[in-house]
Amino acid sequence: MTVPPRSMSMSREMRNSTVRVVEEPRDNPSNMRFTFMPMALTEMQFYDFQPRVFASIRQLYGVNDAEYIFAFRSTINERISEGRSGAFVFNTCDRKYLVKSTTSKEKDVLLRLLPTYLRYLKWNPGTLLSRFFGFHAMKMYGQIFYFIVMGNFLSATEVIHRRYDIKGSWVDRNAPACVLGIQYSTPFSYN
C-alpha cells in the first residue's frame, strides 16, 4: 500500500502515532502488518491482506491508493446498523466505500476466492458484483477485528429513483429439518 502524500490531512490520532512496518508473516508474504502506537492509546496493529491484489482491483476501477487511504481520514459515519449476520456495516466519511466487519472464516473464504474474483473482474469490468477494494484487520486490546472495504454503488453520480432492501423478511424465517434423499425447493416470501 502506498503512503499518502504529506500534504494530506490525517486525523490527530494518526499524526500523533508512531507507525512501524512489522515483518511480513512468513506463511503468506503478500500480507502486511503495521503497528500504530498513538500517544494516548494502547498499541494497535493493522493488517493489510493481499495488498497487491486489492491494489490491482482498485486500479481496475480508477481508485488510487492515496484516494483510498484519504477516505478514512476522519470518523466513519455509522449510518448502517447490524445486519442478520451480526456484521456491522459503515460508510466512510466521503460515502464512497462501505466497511463491513467479517469473521475469520469469511476472511479465509474470500482470500481463497480472490484469484478467481480478480480474473472475473478483469473479464467483466461492468459487473454488478460488489467491488472489494481491500481486506484489513486491526488488533487492539488483544482482539482482532476483520473488515472488508467495498465500493458503495449508492454513491453514484446518477439519480437513483428507487432503492430496495433485499435482506428479506423476518417473518417465518425457518425451515423444517432436511431429510436425506428428498429434493427441496426454496419458497419465496412476498411479505
C-alpha positions as a printed Julia matrix, in Angstrom:
191×3 Matrix{Float64}:
   0.0     0.0     0.0
   1.34    3.42   -0.89
   1.71    6.02    1.84
  -0.35    9.16    1.11
   1.46   12.42    0.33
   2.46   14.55    3.33
   0.04   17.28    2.27
  -2.95   15.06    3.03
  -4.6    15.82    6.34
  -4.79   12.92    8.73
  -6.67   12.55   11.98
  -4.93   13.82   15.1
  -4.57   10.24   16.36
  -2.72    9.22   13.2
  -0.45   12.29   13.26
   0.45   11.59   16.88
   1.16    7.91   16.21
   4.36    6.07   15.64
   3.95    3.8    12.63
   6.25    0.9    12.12
   6.07   -1.83    9.49
   6.33   -5.16   11.23
   7.92   -8.12    9.48
   5.6    -9.68    6.93
   4.19  -13.04    8.06
   6.28  -15.93    6.77
   3.25  -18.07    5.91
   1.95  -15.5     3.43
   4.41  -12.8     2.38
   1.73  -10.9     0.47
   0.02   -9.9     3.73
   1.43   -6.88    5.56
   1.2    -5.76    9.15
   1.67   -2.24   10.5
   1.81   -1.14   14.14
   0.38    2.19   15.28
   1.28    3.43   18.74
  -0.86    6.51   19.47
   0.33    8.61   22.38
  -2.95    8.33   24.28
  -3.97    4.79   23.33
  -2.7     1.27   23.6
  -0.76   -0.27   20.72
  -2.82   -1.1    17.65
  -1.7    -3.37   14.84
  -3.12   -3.0    11.34
  -3.07   -5.91    8.9
  -3.42   -5.46    5.14
  -4.29   -8.76    3.43
  -3.21   -9.32   -0.18
  -2.4    -5.62   -0.73
  -1.09   -6.12   -4.28
  -4.21   -7.95   -5.44
  -6.57   -5.39   -3.92
  -4.43   -2.55   -5.32
  -4.89   -4.03   -8.8
  -8.68   -4.18   -8.23
  -8.68   -0.55   -7.12
  -6.59    0.36  -10.18
  -9.06   -1.5   -12.43
 -11.82    0.8   -11.16
  -9.78    4.01  -11.11
  -9.23    4.22   -7.34
  -5.7     5.3    -6.48
  -4.07    4.4    -3.16
  -3.99    7.98   -1.87
  -7.72    8.44   -2.52
  -8.46    5.11   -0.84
  -6.46    5.96    2.29
  -7.83    9.52    2.34
 -11.41    8.18    2.6
 -10.55    7.0     6.13
  -9.16   10.37    7.25
 -11.81   11.06    9.88
 -14.62    9.42   11.76
 -16.66    6.96    9.76
 -20.42    7.57    9.51
 -22.24    4.83   11.39
 -25.3     5.01    9.16
 -25.95    1.33    8.64
 -26.57   -0.89   11.64
 -26.04   -4.51   12.48
 -27.44   -6.98    9.96
 -28.77  -10.52   10.23
 -25.26  -11.97   10.05
 -24.19  -10.0    13.11
 -21.83   -7.92   10.98
 -21.68   -4.15   11.17
 -21.58   -2.02    8.03
 -20.34    1.57    7.98
 -19.87    4.3     5.37
 -16.56    6.09    5.01
 -16.83    9.84    5.59
 -16.94   10.5     1.82
 -19.59    7.74    1.37
 -17.59    6.16   -1.48
 -16.88    2.97    0.44
 -18.68    0.58    2.75
 -16.74   -1.07    5.54
 -18.17   -4.41    6.71
 -16.98   -6.38    9.7
 -16.28  -10.03    8.92
 -15.26  -13.2    10.68
 -12.03  -15.12   10.36
 -13.9   -17.81    8.38
 -15.23  -15.21    5.92
 -11.67  -13.9     5.56
 -10.42  -17.37    4.66
 -13.18  -17.88    2.08
 -12.67  -14.5     0.41
  -8.9   -14.83    0.26
  -9.26  -18.32   -1.25
 -11.65  -16.97   -3.93
  -9.61  -13.83   -4.59
  -7.67  -15.01   -7.69
 -10.89  -16.16   -9.4
 -12.67  -12.96   -8.33
  -9.89  -10.78   -9.76
  -9.91  -12.71  -13.04
 -13.72  -12.29  -13.27
 -13.49   -8.53  -12.66
 -10.84   -8.16  -15.37
 -13.03  -10.02  -17.88
 -16.27   -8.29  -16.74
 -15.4    -4.77  -15.52
 -19.05   -3.64  -15.73
 -20.27   -6.36  -13.37
 -22.72   -5.5   -10.61
 -20.93   -7.78   -8.17
 -19.66   -5.99   -5.08
 -16.26   -4.44   -5.67
 -13.94   -5.42   -2.85
 -11.18   -2.82   -2.6
  -9.36   -4.05    0.5
  -9.36   -6.59    3.29
  -7.88   -5.5     6.59
  -7.75   -6.29   10.28
  -6.94   -4.36   13.42
  -5.65   -5.83   16.63
  -6.5    -3.76   19.68
  -6.75   -4.74   23.32
  -5.76   -8.3    22.4
  -8.68   -8.79   19.99
  -8.57   -8.94   16.17
 -11.29   -7.2    14.15
 -11.54   -8.18   10.46
 -13.19   -5.89    7.93
 -13.61   -5.62    4.19
 -13.89   -2.4     2.19
 -16.32   -2.36   -0.75
 -17.3     0.25   -3.3
 -20.62    1.91   -2.46
 -22.88    1.65   -5.52
 -25.33    4.09   -3.89
 -22.78    6.92   -4.02
 -23.11    7.0    -7.81
 -23.47   10.33   -9.58
 -26.6     9.16  -11.43
 -30.01    9.83   -9.92
 -31.34    6.82   -8.05
 -35.13    6.57   -8.45
 -35.78    3.55   -6.24
 -33.83    1.6    -3.66
 -34.76   -1.85   -2.42
 -33.7    -3.57    0.77
 -33.21   -7.19   -0.29
 -32.37   -8.63    3.11
 -35.69  -10.43    3.15
 -38.47  -10.78    5.64
 -38.05  -11.61    9.33
 -41.49  -13.32    9.28
 -41.47  -17.14    9.15
 -37.69  -17.34    8.62
 -37.43  -21.02    9.48
 -37.37  -24.28    7.59
 -38.04  -27.89    8.54
 -35.12  -30.24    9.03
 -33.86  -31.8     5.8
 -34.39  -35.49    5.15
 -31.71  -37.33    3.21
 -32.79  -38.32   -0.32
 -35.54  -35.71   -0.71
 -35.11  -32.82   -3.16
 -36.19  -29.45   -1.74
 -37.09  -26.16   -3.36
 -36.78  -22.77   -1.71
 -40.08  -20.98   -1.07
 -40.04  -17.23   -1.66
 -41.65  -14.82    0.78
 -43.57  -11.86   -0.59
 -44.28  -10.24    2.8
